[in-house]
XYZ file of C-alpha atoms in Angstrom:
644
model
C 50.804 157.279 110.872
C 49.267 154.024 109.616
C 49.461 151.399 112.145
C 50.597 149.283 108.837
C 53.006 151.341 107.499
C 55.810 149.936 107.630
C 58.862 151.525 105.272
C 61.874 149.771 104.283
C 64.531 151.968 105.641
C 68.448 152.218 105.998
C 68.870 154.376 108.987
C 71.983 153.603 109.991
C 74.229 157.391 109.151
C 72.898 160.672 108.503
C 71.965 161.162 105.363
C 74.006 163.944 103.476
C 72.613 167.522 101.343
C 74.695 165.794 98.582
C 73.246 162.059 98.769
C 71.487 160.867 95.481
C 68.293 159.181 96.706
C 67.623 155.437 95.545
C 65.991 154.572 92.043
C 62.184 155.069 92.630
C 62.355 151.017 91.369
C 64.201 150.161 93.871
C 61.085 148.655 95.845
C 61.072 147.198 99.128
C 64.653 146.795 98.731
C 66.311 150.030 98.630
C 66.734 152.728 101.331
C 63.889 155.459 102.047
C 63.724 158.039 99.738
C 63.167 161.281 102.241
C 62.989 163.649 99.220
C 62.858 164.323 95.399
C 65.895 165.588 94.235
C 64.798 167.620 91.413
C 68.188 168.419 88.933
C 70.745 165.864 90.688
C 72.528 164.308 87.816
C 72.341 167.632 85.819
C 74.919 169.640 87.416
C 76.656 166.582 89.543
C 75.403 167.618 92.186
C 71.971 167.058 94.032
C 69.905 170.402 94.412
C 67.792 170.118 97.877
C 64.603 172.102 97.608
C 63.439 174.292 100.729
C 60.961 171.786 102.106
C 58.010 172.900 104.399
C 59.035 173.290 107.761
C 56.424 172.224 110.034
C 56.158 173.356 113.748
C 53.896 172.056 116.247
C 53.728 172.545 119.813
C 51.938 171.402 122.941
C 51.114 174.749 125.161
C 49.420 174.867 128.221
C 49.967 178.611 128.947
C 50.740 180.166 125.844
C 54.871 180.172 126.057
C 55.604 177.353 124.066
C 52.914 178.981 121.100
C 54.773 182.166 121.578
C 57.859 180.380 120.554
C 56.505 178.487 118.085
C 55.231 181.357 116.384
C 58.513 183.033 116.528
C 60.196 179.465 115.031
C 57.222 180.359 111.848
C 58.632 183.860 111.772
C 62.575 183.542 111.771
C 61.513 180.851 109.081
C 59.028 183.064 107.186
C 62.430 185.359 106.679
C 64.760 182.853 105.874
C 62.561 182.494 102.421
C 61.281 178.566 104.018
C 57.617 178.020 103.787
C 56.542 177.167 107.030
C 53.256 175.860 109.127
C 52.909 176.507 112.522
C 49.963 174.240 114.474
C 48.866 173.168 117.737
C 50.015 169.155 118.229
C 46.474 168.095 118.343
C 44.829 170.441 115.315
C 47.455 168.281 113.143
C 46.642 164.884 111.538
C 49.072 162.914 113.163
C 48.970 160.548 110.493
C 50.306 162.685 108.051
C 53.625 163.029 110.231
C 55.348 160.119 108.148
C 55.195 162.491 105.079
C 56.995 165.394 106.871
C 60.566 165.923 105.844
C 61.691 168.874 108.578
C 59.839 168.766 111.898
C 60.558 171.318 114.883
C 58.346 170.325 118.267
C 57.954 173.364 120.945
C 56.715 171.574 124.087
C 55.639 172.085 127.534
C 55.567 170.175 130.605
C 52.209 170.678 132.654
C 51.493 169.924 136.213
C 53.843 166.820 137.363
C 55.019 165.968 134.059
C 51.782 165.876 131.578
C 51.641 166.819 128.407
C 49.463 170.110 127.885
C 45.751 170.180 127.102
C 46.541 170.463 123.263
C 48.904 167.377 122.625
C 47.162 165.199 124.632
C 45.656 162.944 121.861
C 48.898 163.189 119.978
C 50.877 162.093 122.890
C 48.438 158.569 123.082
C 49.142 157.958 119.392
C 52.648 159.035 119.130
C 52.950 156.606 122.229
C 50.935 153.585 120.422
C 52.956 150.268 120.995
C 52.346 149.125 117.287
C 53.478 151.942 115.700
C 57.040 150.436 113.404
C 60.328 151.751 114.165
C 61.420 152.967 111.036
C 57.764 155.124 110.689
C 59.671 158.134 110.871
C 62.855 157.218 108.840
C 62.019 160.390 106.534
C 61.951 162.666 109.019
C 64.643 165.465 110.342
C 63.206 166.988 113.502
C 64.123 169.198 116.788
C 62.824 168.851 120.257
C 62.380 172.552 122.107
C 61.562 171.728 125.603
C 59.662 174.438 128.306
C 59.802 173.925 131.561
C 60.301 174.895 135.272
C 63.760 173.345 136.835
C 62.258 174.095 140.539
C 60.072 170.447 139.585
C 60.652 167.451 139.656
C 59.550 166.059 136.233
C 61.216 169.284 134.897
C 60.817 169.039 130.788
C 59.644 165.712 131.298
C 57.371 165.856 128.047
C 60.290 167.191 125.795
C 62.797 164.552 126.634
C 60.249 161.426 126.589
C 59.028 162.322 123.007
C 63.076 163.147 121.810
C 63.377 159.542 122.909
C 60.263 158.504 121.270
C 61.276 159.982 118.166
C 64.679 158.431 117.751
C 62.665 154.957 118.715
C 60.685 156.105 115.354
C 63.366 156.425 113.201
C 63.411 159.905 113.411
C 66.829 161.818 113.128
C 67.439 164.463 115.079
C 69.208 167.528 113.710
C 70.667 168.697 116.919
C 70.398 168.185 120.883
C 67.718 168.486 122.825
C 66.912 171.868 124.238
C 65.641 172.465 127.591
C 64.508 175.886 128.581
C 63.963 176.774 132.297
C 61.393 179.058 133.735
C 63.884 179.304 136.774
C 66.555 180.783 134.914
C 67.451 184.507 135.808
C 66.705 185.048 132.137
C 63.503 182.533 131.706
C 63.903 180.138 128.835
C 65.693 182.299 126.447
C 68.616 181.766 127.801
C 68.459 178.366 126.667
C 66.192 178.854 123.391
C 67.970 181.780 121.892
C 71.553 179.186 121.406
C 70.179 176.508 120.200
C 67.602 178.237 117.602
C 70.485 179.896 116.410
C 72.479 176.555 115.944
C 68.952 175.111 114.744
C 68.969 178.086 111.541
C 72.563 176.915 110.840
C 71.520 173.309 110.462
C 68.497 174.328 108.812
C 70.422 176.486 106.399
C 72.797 174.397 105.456
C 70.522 172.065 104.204
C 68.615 174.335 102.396
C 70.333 177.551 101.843
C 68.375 180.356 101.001
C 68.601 181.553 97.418
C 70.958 183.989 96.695
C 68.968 186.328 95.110
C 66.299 186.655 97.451
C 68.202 186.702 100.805
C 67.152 186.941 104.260
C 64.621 189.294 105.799
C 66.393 191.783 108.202
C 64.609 191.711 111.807
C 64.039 195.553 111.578
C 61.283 194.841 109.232
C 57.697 193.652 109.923
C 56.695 190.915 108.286
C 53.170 191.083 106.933
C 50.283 191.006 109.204
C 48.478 187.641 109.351
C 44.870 189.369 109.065
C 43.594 193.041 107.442
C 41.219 194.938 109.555
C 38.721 196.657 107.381
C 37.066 199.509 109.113
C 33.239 200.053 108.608
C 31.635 203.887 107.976
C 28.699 202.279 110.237
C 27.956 200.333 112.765
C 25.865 196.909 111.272
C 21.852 197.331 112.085
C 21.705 194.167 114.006
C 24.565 193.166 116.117
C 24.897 190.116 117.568
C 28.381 190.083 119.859
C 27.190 189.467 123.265
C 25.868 185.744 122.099
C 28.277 184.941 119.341
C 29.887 181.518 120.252
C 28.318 181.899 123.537
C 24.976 180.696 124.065
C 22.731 179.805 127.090
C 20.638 177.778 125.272
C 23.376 175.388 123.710
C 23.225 173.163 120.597
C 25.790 170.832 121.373
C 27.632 169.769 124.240
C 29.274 173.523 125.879
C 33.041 174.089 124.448
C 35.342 176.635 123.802
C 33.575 177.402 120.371
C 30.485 177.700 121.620
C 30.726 178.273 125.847
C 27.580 178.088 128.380
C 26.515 181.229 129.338
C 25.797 180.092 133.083
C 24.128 182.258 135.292
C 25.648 183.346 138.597
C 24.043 182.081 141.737
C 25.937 183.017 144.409
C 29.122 184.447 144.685
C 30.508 184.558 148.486
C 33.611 185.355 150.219
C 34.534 182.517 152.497
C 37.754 183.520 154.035
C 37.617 185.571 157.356
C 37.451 189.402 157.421
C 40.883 189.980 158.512
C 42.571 187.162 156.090
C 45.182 188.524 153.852
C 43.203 186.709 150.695
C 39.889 187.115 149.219
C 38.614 183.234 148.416
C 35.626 182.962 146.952
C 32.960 180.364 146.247
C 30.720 180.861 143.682
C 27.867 179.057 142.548
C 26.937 178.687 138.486
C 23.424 177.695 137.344
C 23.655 174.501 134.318
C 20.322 174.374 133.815
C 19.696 173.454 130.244
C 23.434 173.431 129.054
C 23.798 169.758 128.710
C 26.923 170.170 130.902
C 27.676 166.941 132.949
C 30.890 166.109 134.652
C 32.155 164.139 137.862
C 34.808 164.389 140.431
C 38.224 164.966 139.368
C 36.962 167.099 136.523
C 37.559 170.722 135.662
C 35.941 174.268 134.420
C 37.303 176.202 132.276
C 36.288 180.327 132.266
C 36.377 182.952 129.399
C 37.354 186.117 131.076
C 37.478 189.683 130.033
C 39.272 192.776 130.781
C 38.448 195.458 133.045
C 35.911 198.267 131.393
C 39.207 201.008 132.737
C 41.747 198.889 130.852
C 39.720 198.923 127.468
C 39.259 202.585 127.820
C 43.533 203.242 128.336
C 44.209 201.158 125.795
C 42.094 202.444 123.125
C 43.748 205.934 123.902
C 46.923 204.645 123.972
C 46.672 203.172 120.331
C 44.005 205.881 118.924
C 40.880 203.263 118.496
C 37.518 204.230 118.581
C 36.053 201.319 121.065
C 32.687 201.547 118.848
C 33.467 201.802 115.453
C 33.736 198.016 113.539
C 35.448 196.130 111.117
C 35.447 193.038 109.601
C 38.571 190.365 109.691
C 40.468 189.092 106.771
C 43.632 186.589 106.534
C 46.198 187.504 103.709
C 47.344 183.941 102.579
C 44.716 182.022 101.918
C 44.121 178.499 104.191
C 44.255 181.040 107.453
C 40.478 180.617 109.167
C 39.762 183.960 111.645
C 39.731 183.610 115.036
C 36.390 181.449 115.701
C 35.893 183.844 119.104
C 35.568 186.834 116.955
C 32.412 187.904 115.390
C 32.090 189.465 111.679
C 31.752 192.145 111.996
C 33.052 193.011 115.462
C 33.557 196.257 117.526
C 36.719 197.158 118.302
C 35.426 196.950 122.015
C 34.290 193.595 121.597
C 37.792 192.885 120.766
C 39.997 194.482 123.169
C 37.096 193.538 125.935
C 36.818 189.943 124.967
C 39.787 188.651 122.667
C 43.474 190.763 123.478
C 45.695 189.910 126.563
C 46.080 193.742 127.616
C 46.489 192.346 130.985
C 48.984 189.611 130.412
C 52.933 190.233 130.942
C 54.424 191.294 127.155
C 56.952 188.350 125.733
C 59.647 189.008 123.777
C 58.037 188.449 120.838
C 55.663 191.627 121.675
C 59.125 193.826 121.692
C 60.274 192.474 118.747
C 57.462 193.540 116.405
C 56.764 196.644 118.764
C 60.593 197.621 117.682
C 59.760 196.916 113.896
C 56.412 198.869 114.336
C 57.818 202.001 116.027
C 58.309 205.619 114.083
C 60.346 207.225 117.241
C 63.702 206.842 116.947
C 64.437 206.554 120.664
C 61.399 204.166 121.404
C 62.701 202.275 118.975
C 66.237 202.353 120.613
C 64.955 201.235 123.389
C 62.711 198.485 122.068
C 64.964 196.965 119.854
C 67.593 196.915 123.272
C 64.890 194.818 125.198
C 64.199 192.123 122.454
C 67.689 191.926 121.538
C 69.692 188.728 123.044
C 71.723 190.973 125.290
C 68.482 193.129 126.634
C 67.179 190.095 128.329
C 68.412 191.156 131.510
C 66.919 194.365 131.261
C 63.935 193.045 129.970
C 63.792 190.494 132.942
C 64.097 193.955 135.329
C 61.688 196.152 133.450
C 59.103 193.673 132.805
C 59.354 190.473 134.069
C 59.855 190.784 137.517
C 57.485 193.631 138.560
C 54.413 191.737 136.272
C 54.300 195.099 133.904
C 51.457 194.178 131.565
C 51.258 194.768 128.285
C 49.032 197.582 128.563
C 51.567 199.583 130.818
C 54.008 198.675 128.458
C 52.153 200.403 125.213
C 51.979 203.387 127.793
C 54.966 203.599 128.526
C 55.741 203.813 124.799
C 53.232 206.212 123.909
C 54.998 207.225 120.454
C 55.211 203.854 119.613
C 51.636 202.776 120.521
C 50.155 205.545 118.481
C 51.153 204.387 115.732
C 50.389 200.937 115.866
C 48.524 199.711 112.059
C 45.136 198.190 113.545
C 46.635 194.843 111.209
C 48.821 193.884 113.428
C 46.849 193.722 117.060
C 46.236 190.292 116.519
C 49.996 189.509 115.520
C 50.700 191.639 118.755
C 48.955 190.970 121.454
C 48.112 187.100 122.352
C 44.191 186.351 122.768
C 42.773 185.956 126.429
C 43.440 182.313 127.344
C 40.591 180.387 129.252
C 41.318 179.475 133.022
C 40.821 176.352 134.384
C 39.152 175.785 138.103
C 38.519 172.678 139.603
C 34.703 172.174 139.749
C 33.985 171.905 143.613
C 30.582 170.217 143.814
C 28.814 167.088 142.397
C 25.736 166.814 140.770
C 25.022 164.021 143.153
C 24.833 166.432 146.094
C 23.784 169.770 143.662
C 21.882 168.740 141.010
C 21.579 171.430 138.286
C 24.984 174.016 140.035
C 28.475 173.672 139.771
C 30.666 175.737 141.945
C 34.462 176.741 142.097
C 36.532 177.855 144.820
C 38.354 181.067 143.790
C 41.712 182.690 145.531
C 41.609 185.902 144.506
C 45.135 187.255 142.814
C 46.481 190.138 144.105
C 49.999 191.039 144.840
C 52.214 194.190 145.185
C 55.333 194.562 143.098
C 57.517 197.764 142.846
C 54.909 199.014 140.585
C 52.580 201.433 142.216
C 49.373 199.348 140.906
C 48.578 196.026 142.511
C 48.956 193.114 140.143
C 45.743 191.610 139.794
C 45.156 188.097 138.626
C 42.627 188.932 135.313
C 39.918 185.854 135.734
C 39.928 185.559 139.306
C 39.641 189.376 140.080
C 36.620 189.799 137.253
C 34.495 186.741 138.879
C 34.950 188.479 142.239
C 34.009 191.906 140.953
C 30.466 190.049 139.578
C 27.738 190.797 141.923
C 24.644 188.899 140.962
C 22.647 190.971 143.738
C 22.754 193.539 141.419
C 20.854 191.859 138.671
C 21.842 188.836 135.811
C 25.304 187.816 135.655
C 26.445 185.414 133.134
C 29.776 183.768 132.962
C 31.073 181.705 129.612
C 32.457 177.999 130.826
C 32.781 174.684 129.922
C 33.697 171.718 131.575
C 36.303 168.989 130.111
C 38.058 165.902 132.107
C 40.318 166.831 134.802
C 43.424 164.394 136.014
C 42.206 162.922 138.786
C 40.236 159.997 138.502
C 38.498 158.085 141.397
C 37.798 154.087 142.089
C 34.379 152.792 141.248
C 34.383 150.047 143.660
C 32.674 151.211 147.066
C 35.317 149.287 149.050
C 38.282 151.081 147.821
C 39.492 153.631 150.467
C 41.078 156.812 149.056
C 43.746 159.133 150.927
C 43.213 162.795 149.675
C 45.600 165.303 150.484
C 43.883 169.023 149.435
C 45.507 172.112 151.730
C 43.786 175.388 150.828
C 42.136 175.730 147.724
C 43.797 172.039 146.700
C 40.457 170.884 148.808
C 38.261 171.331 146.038
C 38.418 168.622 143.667
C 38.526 166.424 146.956
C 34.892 168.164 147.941
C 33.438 166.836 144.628
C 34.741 163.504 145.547
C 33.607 163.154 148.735
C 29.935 164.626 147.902
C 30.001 161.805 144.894
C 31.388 158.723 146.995
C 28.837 159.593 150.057
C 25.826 159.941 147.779
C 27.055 156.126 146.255
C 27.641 154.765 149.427
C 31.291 154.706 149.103
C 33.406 154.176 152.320
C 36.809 155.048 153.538
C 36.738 158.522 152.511
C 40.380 159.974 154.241
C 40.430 163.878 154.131
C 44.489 165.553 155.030
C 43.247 169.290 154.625
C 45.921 171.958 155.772
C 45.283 176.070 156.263
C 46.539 178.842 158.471
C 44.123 179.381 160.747
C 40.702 177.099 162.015
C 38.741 180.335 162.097
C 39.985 182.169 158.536
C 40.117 179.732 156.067
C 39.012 176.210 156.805
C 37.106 175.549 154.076
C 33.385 173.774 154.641
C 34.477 173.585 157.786
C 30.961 173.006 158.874
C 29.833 170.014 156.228
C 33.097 167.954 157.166
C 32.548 168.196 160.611
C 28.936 166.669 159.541
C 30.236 163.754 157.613
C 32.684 163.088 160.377
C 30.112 162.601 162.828
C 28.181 160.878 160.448
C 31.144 157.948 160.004
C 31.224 159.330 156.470
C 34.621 161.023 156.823
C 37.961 160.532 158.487
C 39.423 164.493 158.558
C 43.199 165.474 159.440
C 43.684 168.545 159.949
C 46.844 170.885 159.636
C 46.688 174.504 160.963
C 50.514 176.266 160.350
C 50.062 178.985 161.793
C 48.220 178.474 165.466
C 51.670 177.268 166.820
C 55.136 178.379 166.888
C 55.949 175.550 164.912
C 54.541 175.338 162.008
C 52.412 172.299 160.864
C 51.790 171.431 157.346
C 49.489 168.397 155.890
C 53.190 166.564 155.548
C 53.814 166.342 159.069
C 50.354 165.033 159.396
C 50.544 161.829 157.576
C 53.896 161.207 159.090
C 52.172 161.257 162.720
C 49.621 159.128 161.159
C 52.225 156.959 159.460
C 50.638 153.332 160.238
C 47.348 154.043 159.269
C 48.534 155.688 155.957
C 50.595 152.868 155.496
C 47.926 150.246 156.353
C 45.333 152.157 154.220
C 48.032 151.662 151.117
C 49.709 148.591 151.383
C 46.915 146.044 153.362
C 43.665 147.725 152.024
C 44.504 148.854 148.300
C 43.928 152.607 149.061
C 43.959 155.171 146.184
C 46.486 158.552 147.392
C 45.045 161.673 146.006
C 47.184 165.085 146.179
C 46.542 168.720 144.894
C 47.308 172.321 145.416
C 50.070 174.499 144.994
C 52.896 173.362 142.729
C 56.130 174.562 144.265
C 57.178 172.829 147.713
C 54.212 170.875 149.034
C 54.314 167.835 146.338
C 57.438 166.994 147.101
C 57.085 167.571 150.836
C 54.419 164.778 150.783
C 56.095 162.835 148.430
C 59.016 162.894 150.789
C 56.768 161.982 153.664
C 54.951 159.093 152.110
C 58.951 157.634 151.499
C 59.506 157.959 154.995
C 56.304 156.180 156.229
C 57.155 153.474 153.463
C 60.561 152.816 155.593
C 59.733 153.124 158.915
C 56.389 151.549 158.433
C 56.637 148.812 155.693
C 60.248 148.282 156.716
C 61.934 149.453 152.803
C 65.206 150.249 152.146
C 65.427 153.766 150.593
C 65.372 152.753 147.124
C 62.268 150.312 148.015
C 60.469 153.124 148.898
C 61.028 155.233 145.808
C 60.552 152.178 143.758
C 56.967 151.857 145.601
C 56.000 154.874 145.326
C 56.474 155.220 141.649
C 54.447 151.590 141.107
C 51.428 153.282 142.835
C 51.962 156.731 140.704
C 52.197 153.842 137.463
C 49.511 152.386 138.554
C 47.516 155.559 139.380
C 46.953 154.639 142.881
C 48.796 157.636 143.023
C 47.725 160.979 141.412
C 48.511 164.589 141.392
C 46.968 168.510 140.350
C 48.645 170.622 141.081
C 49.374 174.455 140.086
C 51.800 177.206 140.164
C-alpha cells in the first residue's frame, strides 16, 4: 500500500450487509466506500456481491499452505471466487483494494515469520504506513504454531494487532492452532473455519440456485495430465532448472548442481546416530555466502519408493506427459519439465515420503470407487476421525506412500489429474553451511544428523534429505546435489573488538564453525565457544581444530559432556559455573550471545541460565533480568536458530 495513501475513513462500527455506501461525490468527506453496491435502491435493499476472497499465508513447512489450500477449496464450493498465494508472491500494495482477506500463518524458529512472508512482514510493519490504509478491508487471522515454545503463534497475533492498527476489521477472533494438541491444529482450525463460513456466508450468501458443493465430490483438478504415445527424442530432465554451469545467481528455480567432495561419518562407531559432514564443490556457481547463512537441498525419493508407488497407482515410471492448468492465470510447477516422465515426477517433485494431512484423506475419500475404503477414508478426514487419524497416521510417521498401500482399491484408481492436487511437492531442506570461504575457498560443507527412528511400524522412519545425502557415495563416481544458499538468522559484529558468546551443542555447532573460521581469518578476537555432546570420544565435533585455535589464543572452548557422569551436564550448567565471565563478557565488554540447536528444551534452559547469572552476577531483581535480556534479544546482541 502506498506510503501516501491515505483514505478518509469512518471506522468507528462495523459496517452492516444492509448499509448503503456514501455518494461516490462525497469526496474527502464521506466515509470509505468498501464496495459497489450494484441494485441497492432498486429493491430497498442493498444486494452484496460475492467478492474475491483472497488467502495468503506465510509457511515454513508446508502446514499453513495445506490449510490455506483447503480455505481456497471450502470457498471454491461455497460458489466464492477465491485466490490462494504465498504472502510474499502477492503485491502487497494491492492489499488496500482487497475487500475479504483470510491470513494462514506460521511461527518459525523463536517467533519469525517463515521464509515466504518475510518481505511482507517488513512492509506490513513500515512505520509510515496510515492507520486507516486498511479501512476497506474484512480479514481473519489463522495462526500455526507449537504451544511447547515460548513465542508460541507469535507471528499470528502480532500481525492481528497490526491489522486492527490498519484499520482493518476483523470478522472474528483470532485463531491459534497448536502442534501440541492431542489432535494437532485441527482441533482449533476446524471451529473457527466453521464460524469463519458462517460469517462469510452471511455476508454473501450463496445463490440459491446454485448451492453448495457437497464434500463427497471432487472438485476439479488444478492441472490435466496429457499422456504421450512416445517418449520425446531429446530429453532434457536431469538439467532442467538445475544447472552446474549457472546463469544467474543459484535459486530454487534454477539450483547449483554441486559436486560431492567428501561425504564422511564423524560420529564414533558405536554412537546411536549417523552425523555426517559432507563437503560440496562451488566452483563456478557464483554462490557466495558468510557466517550465519544457510543451504538449502532439493532431495529426492528413494529409487524402491518410486517403484511401490507406481504399482500402487498403475503408472508406467517411463511413459510422459505434458502439464496443463484448467483456469487460465495458473503457471505449472516451474520444477517440472514439459514434457516430463512420470519418474521424473514421483522421483523429483511428490512427497511420497512425507506424513499424509488431512487434506490428502479428504480428496482420497472423494476419489475412491470401494465402498469400504471409502468408509473408512471419509471416517479419518471427518472432524470426529481426528483421533483415529492422530493413531493411524500421525503418531507412528505412516507416509503417504504406506497410506496409498494400505488403500490399494483406492490408489488404483487414482485419475493421474489429481497427483498434483494430492500429494504436496518435495520441500527443500535447509542446513546451516558449516565452513567459510575464508578458511575453504571454493567448498561449502554441512553437518548432517542422520534421521532415523523406530515407531510401531515395522519400517524405520527415515528422515528423506538427510538419509539420501548419506546414501551418496562419491567414491563410486560423480555425485551431484541441487542447493542454494540464501541469508540465515544469525548475523555477526564487524568490529574485531566485539567478543561473541556462542552457544552450539551437537549439530547447533555448525553455524558457530563458520563464524569462528571467518572472525580468525579477519583477525577478530574474543571468540567464546559453549559446545555440549554426550561423549568426548563419539561426537565432539572438530574436536581436533578447536583444540588448535585454543592453543593458538584464538578460542576460548567450554565444554559440556552429559553423559561421562552420573549427573548429567548440559551447555546450561556451563555458563552458570562460568557466570562472571559471561556476565563480564555482556555487560562490561559489549559481547554479542549466539545460541542454536535443537528447539524443544535447551533455549529456554539457557535462557533461564543467562537470567540467573544476570541476578546473581549484575545484582537484578527478577524482572531486571528478563527486562535485560529481552533489550539484548531487541537489540540483537542476542540471537537464536534453532530447530525441531
Amino acid at each position: 500500500m502506498p506510503s501516501g495513501a491515505r483514505p478518509e475513513c469512518v471506522t468507528s462500527g462495523r459496517r452492516q450487509k444492509s448499509e448503503v455506501p456514501a455518494d461516490p461525490a462525497a469526496g474527502a468527506g464521506g466515509t470509505c466506500r468498501p464496495f459497489e453496491f450494484p441494485g441497492a435502491g432498486l429493491s430497498g435493499r442493498a444486494q452484496m456481491p460475492s467478492p474475491g476472497l483472497l488467502v495468503l499465508f506465510g509457511s515454513q513447512t508446508g502446514t499453513a499452505q495445506d490449510v490455506a489450500e483447503r480455505l481456497g477449496r471450502d470457498a471454491r464450493r461455497r460458489r466464492l471466487d477465491c485466490r490462494v498465494q504465498a504472502l510474499d508472491s502477492y503485491s502487497v500494495v494491492n492489499l488496500i483494494n482487497e475487500p475479504l482477506v483470510v491470513f494462514v500463518c506460521a511461527t518459525a524458529g523463536q517467533g519469525e515469520p517463515p521464509d515466504n512472508m518475510k518481505n511482507f512482514w517488513r512492509f506490513i510493519f513500515r512505520k509510515n504506513l496510515p492507520s486507516t490504509s486498511l479501512c476497506q478491508m474484512d480479514f481473519a487471522v489463522l495462526g500455526l504454531g507449537d504451544s511447547s515454545y515460548a513465542k508460541f503463534n507469535f507471528v499470528a497475533k502480532k500481525l492481528y494487532r497490526r491489522l486492527l492498527q490498519l484499520g482493518g476489521s476483523a470478522l472474528l477472533p483470532l485463531c491459534l492452532g497448536d502442534d501440541q494438541h492431542e489432535l494437532g491444529p485441527d482441533a482449533a482450525v476446524d471451529p473457527w473455519l466453521h464460524d469463519l463460513w458462517e460469517k462469510v456466508l452471511w455476508l454473501y450468501p450463496v445463490p440459491p440456485d446454485l448451492g453448495v458443493i457437497p464434500t463427497g465430490v471432487p472438485l476439479p483438478s488444478t492441472f490435466t495430465l496429457h499422456f504421450l504415445l512416445e517418449a520425446p527424442r531429446t530429453c532434457s530432465e536431469e538439467q532442467h532448472g538445475a544447472s552446474t554451469d549457472p546463469q544467474g545467481p543459484p535459486s530454487e528455480r534454477q539450483p547449483f548442481l554441486a559436486p560431492m567432495v567428501t561425504n564422511q561419518r564423524v560420529t564414533g562407531p558405536s554412537h546411536f546416530q549417523d552425523v555426517r559432514l559432507i563437503e560440496f564443490d562451488i566452483t563456478g556457481s557464483g554462490l557466495s555466502f558468510a557466517a550465519g547463512d544457510v543451504v538449502l537441498i532439493q532431495p529426492e525419493n528413494r529409487a524402491s519408493d518410486l517403484g511401490r508407488f507406481c504399482q500402487a497407482l498403475g503408472l508406467d515410471p517411463d511413459q510422459y506427459f505434458t502439464l496443463q492448468p484448467r483456469e487460465p492465470g495458473v503457471p505449472c510447477p516451474a520444477q517440472l519439465p514439459q514434457p516430463c516422465s512420470v519418474r521424473h515426477l514421483v522421483a523429483h517433485y511428490l512427497d511420497i515420503a512425507s506424513v499424509p494431512r488431512r487434506s490428502f484423506f479428504e480428496l482420497l475419500a472423494c476419489l475412491s470407487p470401494h465402498e469400504l475404503e471409502r468408509e473408512k477414508l471419509l471416517q479419518l478426514s471427518s472432524p470426529q476421525g481426528q483421533e483415529e487419524l492422530y493413531s493411524y497416521c500421525n503418531r507412528p510417521r505412516r507416509t503417504i506412500l504406506e497410506v496409498l498401500c494400505d488403500f490399494p482399491h483406492t490408489a488404483g484408481a487414482i485419475p493421474a489429474d489429481y497427483l498434483l492436487d494430492l500429494i504436496p511437492l518435495i520441500r527443500p531442506r535447509a542446513f546451516s553451511i558449516a565452513s567459510s570461504l575464508l578458511a575453504h575457498p571454493l567448498r561449502l560443507q554441512i553437518l548432517v544428523a542422520v534421521v532415523q527412528y523406530q515407531t510401531r511400524l515395522k519400517e524405520p522412519r527415515r528422515g528423506l534429505c538427510s538419509s539420501w545425502l548419506a546414501s551418496l557415495d562419491p567414491g563410486q563416481g560423480p555425485v551431484y546435489v541441487p542447493l542454494w544458499v540464501r541469508p540465515g538468522g544469525l548475523t555477526f559484529p564487524e568490529t574485531p573488538d566485539t567478543p561473541v558468546i556462542m552457544v552450539g551443542p551437537g549439530t547447533g555447532v555448525a553455524p558457530f564453525r563458520a563464524a569462528i573460521q571467518e572472525r580468525v581469518a579477519r583477525d577478530q578476537t574474543g571468540n567464546v565457544l559453549f559446545f555440549g555432546c554426550r561423549w568426548r570420544d563419539q561426537d565432539f565435533y572438530w574436536e581436533a581444530e578447536w583444540l588448535q585455535l585454543e592453543r593458538k589464543g584464538c578460542l576460548m572452548l567450554f565444554t559440556a559432556f552429559s553423559r561421562e557422569q552420573e549427573r548429567k551436564i548440559y551447555v546450561q550448567h556451563r555458563l552458570r559455573e562460568l557466570g562472571p565471565l559471561v556476565w563480564d563478557l555482556l555487560d562490561r565488554q559489549g559481547a554479542y550471545f549466539y545460541l542454536a540447536g535443537n528447539a524443544k528444551c535447551m533455549p529456554a534452559d539457557v535462557s533461564e541460565a543467562l537470567a540467573s547469572i544476570f541476578q546473581e552476577e549484575g545484582g537484578l531483581s527478577g524482572p531486571d533480568a528478563a527486562n535485560y535480556l529481552a533489550r539484548l534479544q531487541r537489540t540483537l546482541r542476542f540471537q537464536s536458530e534453532t530447530w525441531a
